[in-house]
Structures are given as structure tokens and as C-alpha cells.
mmCIF file of C-alpha atoms and ligand atoms in Angstrom:
data_model
loop_
_atom_site.group_PDB
_atom_site.id
_atom_site.type_symbol
_atom_site.label_atom_id
_atom_site.label_comp_id
_atom_site.label_asym_id
_atom_site.label_seq_id
_atom_site.Cartn_x
_atom_site.Cartn_y
_atom_site.Cartn_z
ATOM 1 C CA MET F 113 -19.212 -20.531 10.246
ATOM 2 C CA ASP F 114 -17.949 -18.943 13.487
ATOM 3 C CA ILE F 115 -14.281 -19.529 14.336
ATOM 4 C CA LEU F 116 -12.731 -18.724 17.712
ATOM 5 C CA ALA F 117 -9.124 -17.715 16.992
ATOM 6 C CA ILE F 118 -6.243 -17.496 19.451
ATOM 7 C CA GLU F 119 -2.927 -15.664 18.946
ATOM 8 C CA SER F 120 0.026 -15.740 21.376
ATOM 9 C CA SER F 121 3.145 -15.752 19.161
ATOM 10 C CA CYS F 122 4.894 -12.740 20.711
ATOM 11 C CA ASP F 123 3.808 -10.141 23.268
ATOM 12 C CA GLU F 124 0.062 -9.924 22.605
ATOM 13 C CA THR F 125 -2.470 -12.409 23.987
ATOM 14 C CA ALA F 126 -5.411 -12.182 21.611
ATOM 15 C CA ALA F 127 -8.705 -13.924 20.869
ATOM 16 C CA ALA F 128 -11.413 -13.211 18.306
ATOM 17 C CA VAL F 129 -14.619 -14.635 16.877
ATOM 18 C CA ILE F 130 -14.719 -14.410 13.067
ATOM 19 C CA ARG F 131 -17.716 -15.253 10.858
ATOM 20 C CA ASP F 132 -17.114 -16.888 7.475
ATOM 21 C CA GLY F 133 -13.580 -15.545 7.336
ATOM 22 C CA ARG F 134 -14.589 -11.972 6.627
ATOM 23 C CA GLU F 135 -16.572 -10.550 9.547
ATOM 24 C CA ILE F 136 -15.204 -9.610 12.979
ATOM 25 C CA ILE F 137 -17.807 -10.537 15.613
ATOM 26 C CA SER F 138 -15.409 -9.771 18.474
ATOM 27 C CA SER F 139 -11.684 -9.144 18.881
ATOM 28 C CA VAL F 140 -9.732 -8.759 22.117
ATOM 29 C CA VAL F 141 -6.008 -7.939 22.371
ATOM 30 C CA ALA F 142 -4.147 -7.862 25.708
ATOM 31 C CA THR F 143 -0.722 -6.355 25.160
ATOM 32 C CA GLN F 144 2.320 -6.881 27.386
ATOM 33 C CA ILE F 145 4.275 -3.969 25.901
ATOM 34 C CA GLU F 146 4.446 -1.934 29.126
ATOM 35 C CA GLU F 147 6.272 -4.760 30.899
ATOM 36 C CA HIS F 148 8.735 -5.549 28.086
ATOM 37 C CA LYS F 149 9.467 -1.819 27.711
ATOM 38 C CA LEU F 150 11.411 -1.995 30.984
ATOM 39 C CA TYR F 151 13.916 -4.343 29.286
ATOM 40 C CA GLY F 152 14.077 -2.605 25.894
ATOM 41 C CA GLY F 153 12.577 -5.618 24.074
ATOM 42 C CA VAL F 154 10.447 -8.734 24.483
ATOM 43 C CA VAL F 155 11.690 -11.078 27.231
ATOM 44 C CA PRO F 156 10.497 -14.531 26.038
ATOM 45 C CA GLU F 157 10.153 -16.050 29.521
ATOM 46 C CA ILE F 158 8.013 -13.138 30.722
ATOM 47 C CA ALA F 159 5.918 -13.278 27.545
ATOM 48 C CA SER F 160 5.081 -16.966 28.119
ATOM 49 C CA ARG F 161 4.120 -16.374 31.734
ATOM 50 C CA ARG F 162 1.852 -13.440 30.868
ATOM 51 C CA HIS F 163 0.133 -15.486 28.137
ATOM 52 C CA CYS F 164 -0.546 -18.194 30.743
ATOM 53 C CA GLU F 165 -2.131 -15.644 33.050
ATOM 54 C CA SER F 166 -4.180 -13.830 30.396
ATOM 55 C CA ILE F 167 -5.377 -16.471 27.986
ATOM 56 C CA VAL F 168 -8.502 -17.655 29.859
ATOM 57 C CA GLY F 169 -9.698 -14.102 30.478
ATOM 58 C CA VAL F 170 -8.998 -12.956 26.915
ATOM 59 C CA VAL F 171 -10.813 -15.941 25.350
ATOM 60 C CA ASN F 172 -13.781 -15.517 27.711
ATOM 61 C CA GLU F 173 -13.994 -11.838 26.858
ATOM 62 C CA ALA F 174 -13.959 -12.559 23.115
ATOM 63 C CA LEU F 175 -16.772 -15.107 23.551
ATOM 64 C CA GLU F 176 -18.782 -12.746 25.789
ATOM 65 C CA LYS F 177 -18.443 -9.865 23.346
ATOM 66 C CA ALA F 178 -19.587 -12.179 20.543
ATOM 67 C CA GLY F 179 -22.574 -13.296 22.664
ATOM 68 C CA LYS F 180 -21.525 -16.927 22.229
ATOM 69 C CA THR F 181 -20.618 -19.842 24.431
ATOM 70 C CA ALA F 182 -17.634 -22.011 23.508
ATOM 71 C CA ALA F 183 -20.061 -24.804 22.591
ATOM 72 C CA GLU F 184 -21.687 -22.536 19.973
ATOM 73 C CA ILE F 185 -18.386 -22.010 18.144
ATOM 74 C CA ASP F 186 -17.808 -24.110 15.008
ATOM 75 C CA ALA F 187 -14.004 -24.414 15.113
ATOM 76 C CA ILE F 188 -10.954 -23.298 17.107
ATOM 77 C CA ALA F 189 -7.990 -21.684 15.313
ATOM 78 C CA VAL F 190 -4.560 -20.979 16.722
ATOM 79 C CA THR F 191 -1.245 -19.457 15.617
ATOM 80 C CA TYR F 192 1.246 -22.347 15.811
ATOM 81 C CA ALA F 193 4.217 -20.823 13.898
ATOM 82 C CA PRO F 194 6.425 -18.820 13.661
ATOM 83 C CA GLY F 195 7.134 -16.937 16.888
ATOM 84 C CA LEU F 196 8.592 -17.272 20.373
ATOM 85 C CA ILE F 197 8.319 -20.980 21.149
ATOM 86 C CA GLY F 198 7.236 -20.648 24.781
ATOM 87 C CA ALA F 199 4.672 -18.015 23.841
ATOM 88 C CA LEU F 200 3.256 -20.083 20.956
ATOM 89 C CA LEU F 201 3.000 -23.174 23.164
ATOM 90 C CA VAL F 202 0.557 -21.415 25.507
ATOM 91 C CA GLY F 203 -1.891 -20.681 22.684
ATOM 92 C CA VAL F 204 -1.415 -24.043 20.988
ATOM 93 C CA ASN F 205 -2.007 -26.079 24.135
ATOM 94 C CA PHE F 206 -4.967 -23.964 25.201
ATOM 95 C CA ALA F 207 -6.558 -24.294 21.743
ATOM 96 C CA LYS F 208 -5.901 -28.039 21.666
ATOM 97 C CA GLY F 209 -7.507 -28.536 25.065
ATOM 98 C CA LEU F 210 -10.537 -26.472 24.084
ATOM 99 C CA ALA F 211 -11.007 -28.049 20.649
ATOM 100 C CA PHE F 212 -10.748 -31.639 21.814
ATOM 101 C CA SER F 213 -12.847 -31.166 24.949
ATOM 102 C CA LEU F 214 -15.610 -29.606 22.810
ATOM 103 C CA ASP F 215 -15.077 -32.032 19.920
ATOM 104 C CA LYS F 216 -14.571 -29.155 17.452
ATOM 105 C CA PRO F 217 -12.098 -28.948 14.554
ATOM 106 C CA LEU F 218 -8.710 -27.399 15.357
ATOM 107 C CA ILE F 219 -7.139 -25.177 12.661
ATOM 108 C CA PRO F 220 -3.414 -24.338 12.886
ATOM 109 C CA VAL F 221 -2.549 -20.966 11.297
ATOM 110 C CA HIS F 222 0.804 -19.551 10.179
ATOM 111 C CA HIS F 223 1.239 -16.101 11.760
ATOM 112 C CA ILE F 224 2.407 -14.321 8.585
ATOM 113 C CA ARG F 225 -0.438 -15.821 6.552
ATOM 114 C CA GLY F 226 -2.643 -14.253 9.226
ATOM 115 C CA HIS F 227 -1.056 -10.817 8.742
ATOM 116 C CA ILE F 228 -1.741 -11.075 4.997
ATOM 117 C CA ALA F 229 -5.372 -12.087 5.688
ATOM 118 C CA ALA F 230 -5.998 -8.956 7.829
ATOM 119 C CA ASN F 231 -6.894 -7.082 4.627
ATOM 120 C CA TYR F 232 -9.818 -9.458 3.897
ATOM 121 C CA LEU F 233 -11.574 -8.319 7.080
ATOM 122 C CA VAL F 234 -12.019 -4.766 5.791
ATOM 123 C CA HIS F 235 -11.826 -5.100 2.005
ATOM 124 C CA PRO F 236 -14.658 -7.470 0.964
ATOM 125 C CA GLU F 237 -13.716 -7.211 -2.713
ATOM 126 C CA LEU F 238 -10.077 -8.279 -2.193
ATOM 127 C CA GLU F 239 -9.366 -11.762 -3.525
ATOM 128 C CA PRO F 240 -6.195 -13.524 -4.695
ATOM 129 C CA PRO F 241 -4.219 -13.349 -6.888
ATOM 130 C CA TYR F 242 -2.308 -10.259 -5.792
ATOM 131 C CA MET F 243 1.125 -9.369 -4.461
ATOM 132 C CA CYS F 244 1.675 -8.483 -0.794
ATOM 133 C CA LEU F 245 4.430 -6.670 1.070
ATOM 134 C CA VAL F 246 4.630 -8.038 4.618
ATOM 135 C CA ALA F 247 6.676 -5.881 7.002
ATOM 136 C CA SER F 248 6.584 -6.838 10.667
ATOM 137 C CA GLY F 249 8.845 -7.041 13.699
ATOM 138 C CA GLY F 250 10.268 -10.388 12.625
ATOM 139 C CA HIS F 251 9.667 -10.539 8.840
ATOM 140 C CA SER F 252 9.956 -8.554 5.628
ATOM 141 C CA HIS F 253 8.607 -10.422 2.610
ATOM 142 C CA ILE F 254 7.409 -9.800 -0.908
ATOM 143 C CA VAL F 255 4.825 -12.520 -1.474
ATOM 144 C CA LYS F 256 2.789 -13.737 -4.433
ATOM 145 C CA VAL F 257 -0.627 -14.588 -2.988
ATOM 146 C CA ASN F 258 -1.728 -17.131 -5.615
ATOM 147 C CA SER F 259 -4.777 -18.250 -3.638
ATOM 148 C CA TYR F 260 -5.924 -17.976 -0.019
ATOM 149 C CA THR F 261 -3.624 -20.859 0.899
ATOM 150 C CA ASP F 262 -0.979 -20.845 -1.850
ATOM 151 C CA PHE F 263 1.884 -18.380 -1.387
ATOM 152 C CA GLU F 264 5.250 -17.832 -3.042
ATOM 153 C CA THR F 265 7.889 -15.598 -1.470
ATOM 154 C CA VAL F 266 9.920 -13.769 -4.130
ATOM 155 C CA GLY F 267 11.881 -11.497 -1.772
ATOM 156 C CA ARG F 268 12.823 -11.450 1.890
ATOM 157 C CA THR F 269 15.224 -9.743 4.256
ATOM 158 C CA VAL F 270 18.726 -11.174 4.300
ATOM 159 C CA ASP F 271 19.369 -9.786 7.813
ATOM 160 C CA ASP F 272 17.093 -7.593 9.988
ATOM 161 C CA ALA F 273 13.346 -7.311 9.442
ATOM 162 C CA ALA F 274 11.946 -3.822 8.794
ATOM 163 C CA GLY F 275 10.289 -3.603 12.235
ATOM 164 C CA GLU F 276 13.457 -4.840 13.909
ATOM 165 C CA ALA F 277 15.429 -2.094 12.118
ATOM 166 C CA PHE F 278 12.856 0.498 13.239
ATOM 167 C CA ASP F 279 13.093 -0.718 16.844
ATOM 168 C CA LYS F 280 16.910 -0.851 16.913
ATOM 169 C CA ALA F 281 17.319 2.573 15.268
ATOM 170 C CA ALA F 282 14.671 3.975 17.636
ATOM 171 C CA ARG F 283 16.562 2.630 20.621
ATOM 172 C CA ALA F 284 19.740 4.390 19.447
ATOM 173 C CA MET F 285 17.693 7.580 19.065
ATOM 174 C CA GLY F 286 16.555 7.245 22.690
ATOM 175 C CA PHE F 287 12.963 6.092 22.137
ATOM 176 C CA PRO F 288 11.340 3.350 24.252
ATOM 177 C CA TYR F 289 10.456 -0.141 22.925
ATOM 178 C CA PRO F 290 8.787 -0.737 20.525
ATOM 179 C CA GLY F 291 10.283 2.253 18.743
ATOM 180 C CA GLY F 292 8.600 2.093 15.328
ATOM 181 C CA VAL F 293 5.638 4.176 16.377
ATOM 182 C CA HIS F 294 7.904 6.768 18.083
ATOM 183 C CA ILE F 295 9.971 7.175 14.906
ATOM 184 C CA ASP F 296 6.699 7.627 13.020
ATOM 185 C CA LYS F 297 5.603 10.444 15.398
ATOM 186 C CA ALA F 298 9.013 12.182 15.462
ATOM 187 C CA ALA F 299 9.323 11.919 11.663
ATOM 188 C CA LYS F 300 6.267 14.146 11.263
ATOM 189 C CA LEU F 301 8.289 17.013 12.799
ATOM 190 C CA GLY F 302 11.518 16.439 10.828
ATOM 191 C CA ASP F 303 13.107 16.881 7.402
ATOM 192 C CA LYS F 304 13.328 13.501 5.638
ATOM 193 C CA LEU F 305 16.111 14.692 3.317
ATOM 194 C CA LYS F 306 18.413 16.063 6.039
ATOM 195 C CA TYR F 307 20.454 12.880 6.644
ATOM 196 C CA LYS F 308 21.644 10.724 3.738
ATOM 197 C CA LEU F 309 21.430 7.041 4.665
ATOM 198 C CA PRO F 310 22.597 4.034 2.593
ATOM 199 C CA HIS F 311 20.412 1.931 0.280
ATOM 200 C CA PRO F 312 22.126 -1.466 0.736
ATOM 201 C CA LYS F 313 22.471 -3.681 -2.354
ATOM 202 C CA THR F 314 21.253 -7.304 -2.404
ATOM 203 C CA ALA F 315 22.054 -10.128 -4.847
ATOM 204 C CA ASN F 316 18.327 -10.758 -5.457
ATOM 205 C CA PRO F 317 16.808 -7.361 -6.388
ATOM 206 C CA TYR F 318 13.635 -8.173 -4.428
ATOM 207 C CA ASP F 319 15.495 -9.023 -1.200
ATOM 208 C CA PHE F 320 15.978 -6.481 1.592
ATOM 209 C CA SER F 321 18.915 -5.679 3.855
ATOM 210 C CA PHE F 322 18.367 -3.327 6.774
ATOM 211 C CA SER F 323 21.239 -4.059 9.143
ATOM 212 C CA GLY F 324 23.658 -1.641 7.375
ATOM 213 C CA LEU F 325 21.064 1.100 7.545
ATOM 214 C CA LYS F 326 20.565 0.546 11.269
ATOM 215 C CA THR F 327 24.359 0.593 11.782
ATOM 216 C CA ALA F 328 24.632 3.844 9.790
ATOM 217 C CA VAL F 329 22.116 5.476 12.172
ATOM 218 C CA ILE F 330 23.976 4.183 15.238
ATOM 219 C CA ASN F 331 27.339 5.416 13.852
ATOM 220 C CA LEU F 332 25.896 8.816 13.008
ATOM 221 C CA ILE F 333 24.638 9.179 16.600
ATOM 222 C CA HIS F 334 27.974 8.023 18.109
ATOM 223 C CA ASN F 335 30.022 10.361 15.883
ATOM 224 C CA ALA F 336 27.826 13.334 16.760
ATOM 225 C CA LYS F 337 28.151 12.501 20.479
ATOM 226 C CA GLN F 338 31.956 12.222 20.229
ATOM 227 C CA LYS F 339 32.208 15.574 18.469
ATOM 228 C CA GLY F 340 29.725 17.133 20.881
ATOM 229 C CA GLU F 341 27.422 18.010 17.981
ATOM 230 C CA GLU F 342 23.684 18.448 18.427
ATOM 231 C CA LEU F 343 21.654 15.961 16.346
ATOM 232 C CA ASP F 344 18.241 16.785 14.920
ATOM 233 C CA ILE F 345 16.494 13.597 16.115
ATOM 234 C CA ASN F 346 13.196 14.430 14.391
ATOM 235 C CA SER F 347 14.998 14.772 11.057
ATOM 236 C CA LEU F 348 17.041 11.620 11.709
ATOM 237 C CA ALA F 349 13.766 9.763 12.412
ATOM 238 C CA ALA F 350 12.248 11.240 9.242
ATOM 239 C CA SER F 351 15.321 10.350 7.143
ATOM 240 C CA PHE F 352 15.408 6.790 8.512
ATOM 241 C CA GLN F 353 11.684 6.253 7.967
ATOM 242 C CA PHE F 354 11.916 7.694 4.460
ATOM 243 C CA THR F 355 14.883 5.472 3.544
ATOM 244 C CA VAL F 356 13.284 2.260 4.888
ATOM 245 C CA SER F 357 9.979 3.122 3.191
ATOM 246 C CA ASP F 358 11.721 3.952 -0.084
ATOM 247 C CA ILE F 359 13.636 0.637 -0.060
ATOM 248 C CA LEU F 360 10.546 -1.424 0.824
ATOM 249 C CA THR F 361 8.251 0.225 -1.709
ATOM 250 C CA SER F 362 10.743 0.484 -4.606
ATOM 251 C CA LYS F 363 11.524 -3.225 -4.483
ATOM 252 C CA PHE F 364 7.901 -4.199 -3.891
ATOM 253 C CA VAL F 365 6.454 -2.110 -6.730
ATOM 254 C CA GLN F 366 9.233 -3.310 -9.061
ATOM 255 C CA ALA F 367 8.437 -6.932 -8.165
ATOM 256 C CA ALA F 368 4.716 -6.290 -8.777
ATOM 257 C CA LYS F 369 5.479 -4.655 -12.143
ATOM 258 C CA ASP F 370 7.864 -7.429 -13.228
ATOM 259 C CA ASN F 371 5.303 -10.076 -12.340
ATOM 260 C CA GLY F 372 2.345 -8.284 -13.941
ATOM 261 C CA TYR F 373 0.317 -7.552 -10.785
ATOM 262 C CA LYS F 374 -2.197 -4.702 -10.806
ATOM 263 C CA THR F 375 -3.497 -5.511 -7.314
ATOM 264 C CA ILE F 376 -1.136 -5.122 -4.357
ATOM 265 C CA ALA F 377 -1.498 -5.141 -0.557
ATOM 266 C CA LEU F 378 0.449 -4.148 2.527
ATOM 267 C CA ALA F 379 0.477 -6.105 5.819
ATOM 268 C CA GLY F 380 2.247 -6.521 9.192
ATOM 269 C CA GLY F 381 3.015 -4.260 12.135
ATOM 270 C CA VAL F 382 5.140 -1.847 10.078
ATOM 271 C CA ALA F 383 2.142 -1.352 7.736
ATOM 272 C CA ALA F 384 0.976 1.077 10.449
ATOM 273 C CA ASN F 385 3.792 3.447 9.494
ATOM 274 C CA SER F 386 2.346 6.646 8.034
ATOM 275 C CA GLY F 387 5.390 7.391 5.859
ATOM 276 C CA LEU F 388 5.385 3.895 4.367
ATOM 277 C CA ARG F 389 1.639 4.056 3.645
ATOM 278 C CA GLU F 390 2.006 7.462 1.982
ATOM 279 C CA ILE F 391 4.924 6.480 -0.280
ATOM 280 C CA LEU F 392 3.279 3.194 -1.276
ATOM 281 C CA GLU F 393 -0.008 4.982 -2.073
ATOM 282 C CA GLU F 394 1.888 7.407 -4.328
ATOM 283 C CA LYS F 395 3.820 4.646 -6.121
ATOM 284 C CA ALA F 396 0.724 2.456 -6.558
ATOM 285 C CA ALA F 397 -1.247 5.361 -8.058
ATOM 286 C CA LYS F 398 1.656 6.279 -10.360
ATOM 287 C CA ASN F 399 1.815 2.697 -11.649
ATOM 288 C CA GLY F 400 -1.957 2.216 -11.997
ATOM 289 C CA MET F 401 -2.063 -0.393 -9.213
ATOM 290 C CA LYS F 402 -4.955 -0.902 -6.785
ATOM 291 C CA LEU F 403 -3.504 -0.897 -3.256
ATOM 292 C CA TYR F 404 -5.109 -2.478 -0.181
ATOM 293 C CA VAL F 405 -3.911 -1.404 3.263
ATOM 294 C CA PRO F 406 -5.226 -2.689 6.616
ATOM 295 C CA PRO F 407 -6.606 -0.216 9.191
ATOM 296 C CA LEU F 408 -4.205 0.494 12.065
ATOM 297 C CA TYR F 409 -6.040 -1.824 14.496
ATOM 298 C CA LEU F 410 -5.357 -4.800 12.186
ATOM 299 C CA CYS F 411 -1.679 -4.053 11.426
ATOM 300 C CA GLY F 412 -0.174 -5.239 14.720
ATOM 301 C CA ASP F 413 -0.699 -8.700 16.181
ATOM 302 C CA ASN F 414 -4.350 -9.668 16.715
ATOM 303 C CA ALA F 415 -6.465 -12.822 16.586
ATOM 304 C CA ALA F 416 -9.010 -11.491 14.058
ATOM 305 C CA MET F 417 -6.498 -11.953 11.233
ATOM 306 C CA ILE F 418 -5.817 -15.510 12.459
ATOM 307 C CA GLY F 419 -9.550 -16.324 12.434
ATOM 308 C CA CYS F 420 -9.820 -14.952 8.909
ATOM 309 C CA GLN F 421 -6.955 -17.044 7.532
ATOM 310 C CA ALA F 422 -8.218 -20.054 9.519
ATOM 311 C CA TYR F 423 -11.477 -20.020 7.557
ATOM 312 C CA TYR F 424 -9.608 -20.421 4.267
ATOM 313 C CA GLU F 425 -7.260 -23.048 5.739
ATOM 314 C CA TYR F 426 -10.373 -24.910 6.962
ATOM 315 C CA LEU F 427 -11.936 -24.810 3.472
ATOM 316 C CA ALA F 428 -8.629 -26.193 2.106
ATOM 317 C CA GLY F 429 -8.925 -29.132 4.527
ATOM 318 C CA VAL F 430 -6.296 -28.107 7.076
ATOM 319 C CA ARG F 431 -6.830 -29.658 10.533
ATOM 320 C CA GLY F 432 -4.631 -29.892 13.605
ATOM 321 C CA GLY F 433 -4.421 -33.162 15.516
ATOM 322 C CA THR F 434 -3.757 -33.928 19.179
ATOM 323 C CA ASP F 435 -0.062 -33.961 18.278
ATOM 324 C CA LEU F 436 -0.030 -30.377 16.923
ATOM 325 C CA ASN F 437 3.134 -28.640 18.100
ATOM 326 C CA ALA F 438 4.350 -25.042 18.094
ATOM 327 C CA VAL F 439 7.200 -24.210 15.689
ATOM 328 C CA ALA F 440 9.489 -21.188 16.144
ATOM 329 C CA THR F 441 10.611 -20.851 12.520
ATOM 330 C CA MET F 442 8.621 -21.775 9.432
ATOM 331 C CA LYS F 443 8.415 -20.323 5.911
ATOM 332 C CA LEU F 444 4.931 -19.217 4.931
ATOM 333 C CA ASP F 445 5.107 -21.013 1.588
ATOM 334 C CA LYS F 446 6.489 -24.296 3.003
ATOM 335 C CA ILE F 447 4.309 -25.143 5.964
ATOM 336 C CA THR F 448 4.201 -28.401 7.893
ATOM 337 C CA TYR F 449 1.890 -29.527 10.688
HETATM 338 O O1 KG4 X 10 3.453 -7.573 13.144
HETATM 339 P P1 KG4 X 10 3.926 -7.155 14.486
HETATM 340 O O2 KG4 X 10 2.913 -6.661 15.470
HETATM 341 O O3 KG4 X 10 4.738 -8.294 15.170
HETATM 342 C C1 KG4 X 10 5.413 -9.275 14.475
HETATM 343 O O4 KG4 X 10 4.756 -10.192 13.928
HETATM 344 O O5 KG4 X 10 6.664 -9.156 14.397
HETATM 345 O O6 KG4 X 10 5.009 -6.007 14.221
HETATM 346 C C2 KG4 X 10 5.601 -5.307 15.261
HETATM 347 C C3 KG4 X 10 6.563 -4.315 14.642
HETATM 348 C C4 KG4 X 10 7.477 -3.660 15.687
HETATM 349 O O7 KG4 X 10 8.801 -3.723 15.217
HETATM 350 C C5 KG4 X 10 6.973 -2.232 15.727
HETATM 351 O O8 KG4 X 10 7.945 -1.265 16.054
HETATM 352 C C6 KG4 X 10 6.503 -2.040 14.313
HETATM 353 O O9 KG4 X 10 5.867 -3.242 14.000
HETATM 354 N N1 KG4 X 10 5.579 -0.898 14.186
HETATM 355 C C7 KG4 X 10 5.869 0.217 13.487
HETATM 356 C C8 KG4 X 10 4.775 1.105 13.667
HETATM 357 N N2 KG4 X 10 3.852 0.486 14.469
HETATM 358 C C9 KG4 X 10 4.375 -0.740 14.786
HETATM 359 N N3 KG4 X 10 6.940 0.536 12.745
HETATM 360 C C10 KG4 X 10 6.951 1.735 12.155
HETATM 361 N N4 KG4 X 10 5.946 2.640 12.286
HETATM 362 C C11 KG4 X 10 4.839 2.363 13.009
HETATM 363 N N5 KG4 X 10 3.852 3.257 13.102
HETATM 364 ZN ZN1 ZN X 11 2.953 -10.251 13.824
#
């Protein structure tokens, strides 16, 4: 079964053709990062307009690369939640128009479920049940993946998401948006133990809190500036990355241990972070857990992961109607259509 998937939840317009949920036939991602960089973050109105301009070209390119016409596709999938509402609406309305004009099934996909599914595209042996740590620009979750379409969140951020904390700390350090990747690069040149940063406490041991950590970095920079002291930005980047990675992985591995999981996975844009990958690999090995990590090209937003999850949603009977709407906020374990 070949699914044409469309993703437009934030600042990437993406389309992909996925075969039987596991094979990437084509995948095209048009990023708007260069434009949003000028403003230090995603400007929702600009994002929607760029999706409008790009979506036809991106979908055509994905079909061309797959050597298929739209009529030869078996179903159309689209990210309908969560995300920037105006950005989501572009993908949802385009997918609706295409699906109903071609008389093909329409499959609505939750964006975070898509991030989790990215691992299936490169790890054929991976199957639920397992536990997944999702760390992206908007979300940080510890999730029980009971089946391809049954999820249970046991921990989440109570304030900032991990990627958001990376981007805000990076901004204070003087890096352009999105800063996560710049912190990653700078951290390679620094000493991760040079700056002591807080490990905030949470009522639920599996929940995360990153806003205090971000504030600690901002305060440290302001204090140094006021005193005219030189800061070692590479070491600050390394210390920040190490602290975030330590918090994420300690809680995640503890949750996996407490719940008896021997198979674990990492997903989301922050999964691209080299420090996080390294620490999680060490902790998984130490605890005898098999860890699955997506390749870098499947960590950030893409439509391949949406097409993968769509296949399993399709098998579970999920279909979108002509009244399918975009939804800005939706929990991945309590979805509505
Ligand atoms: O999953 P994603 O593409 O978008 C959302 O669904 O939110 O995640 C984007 C986030 C951004 O905050 C970005 O800075 C972060 O992922 N990110 C990284 C790295 N690459 C991307 N954070 C840390 N290290 C990286 N190498
Ligand atoms: Zn995402």
C-alpha cells in the first residue's frame, strides 16, 4: 500500500510516499528556517503563507521522485494536530481536496505519533511494546507504546519542552534560531563539567521541567556581562547540553526500568543531539536495554514519519472525513477527529 503523506505543522513543508508503513519511496522537505531566523523564531503567519506557496511543488516532487501519479496512490495522510493552527490548516485542506477529488481514503495523523514512528522506517525489527522518549521543539514525553496506535504518556514537561529550552538558551548564548544544533556543535569544543546547572525537581518523577535551567543559563550570562567577565560559551553549551541530556535520560531510563521495558527508543528533533544520543546509549547498555534511535534525517519534521504512522492508523480503521479540522493542541494518547 502506497501512502502519500503531507506534513505542515510548523516550519517545514514536507511530502513523502511510504510503502506498507516501513519503506520510504520518496521524501521531500522544504524548510523555512532561513526566513524565520531573521525573527529569532517561527512567525506563524509567515509559516502559513510559505506552506501555501510550497505545498503543490513539494507534493509534486515527492510523487515524481516516487515515479507515481496521484491517481496511483492508495491513500492520502496528513498531520492534523498538534502544531501551529494556520500552518496545519494548509496541509489539512490540501490533503482533503486531493483525497476527495481522487476518491482515496484520508488518514489524519498526530504529529508526535509520527515522530515516534520514524524509527520503524529504519529499524524493521522494531515493534511495540516499548518505551519512547520524545524530545522535540514543542514536546518532551515519556511514552509507553503499547501498540502502533495505543499510547500512554507517563511523563511530560511541566513547562518548556527540551527543544524550546535548547533554543532559548542558545539565543542567550548568541546563536541563531534554531539554536539546538549550534549548542550541539559548540558543546564538542567545551568542558561539560565547567558550569554547574540545576536539576529541577518535579512532583511526578517522570515529568520534566526545563524553564529553571534555561533561566539559570540566562542569569549566568547576565551576571558575567555585568561583572565584565569572559564566559566560556563552548563550555556553557557543553554544560547545558549535558544537564538537559542527563535529566532526560535519567528519568526515561528510570521509567523504563520501573515499568519493566527492555526495548526503548528515542524520537523528535532533539533526538539529533549528539550528547543526548551518547548518554542514552551508555545508560541503555548499562541497563541491558536495546535502544533504537532514528537517523538524523528522520529526527526533525518530515512527512516520511507521518506516512509510516498513517499506515498503522489506516489498519486500525482511522479515516478522516470532509469535516476533518486542524487542531493546535492534542494529547497523543487522547486523540479526537
Ligand atoms: O521535532 P522538531 O523538528 O519540531 C517539533 O515538532 O517541535 O524539533 C525541533 C527542535 C528545535 O528546538 C531544535 O533546536 C531541536 O529540535 N534540535 C536540536 C538539534 N537538532 C534540532 N536540539 C539539540 N541538538 C540538536 N542537534
Ligand atoms: Zn516535530
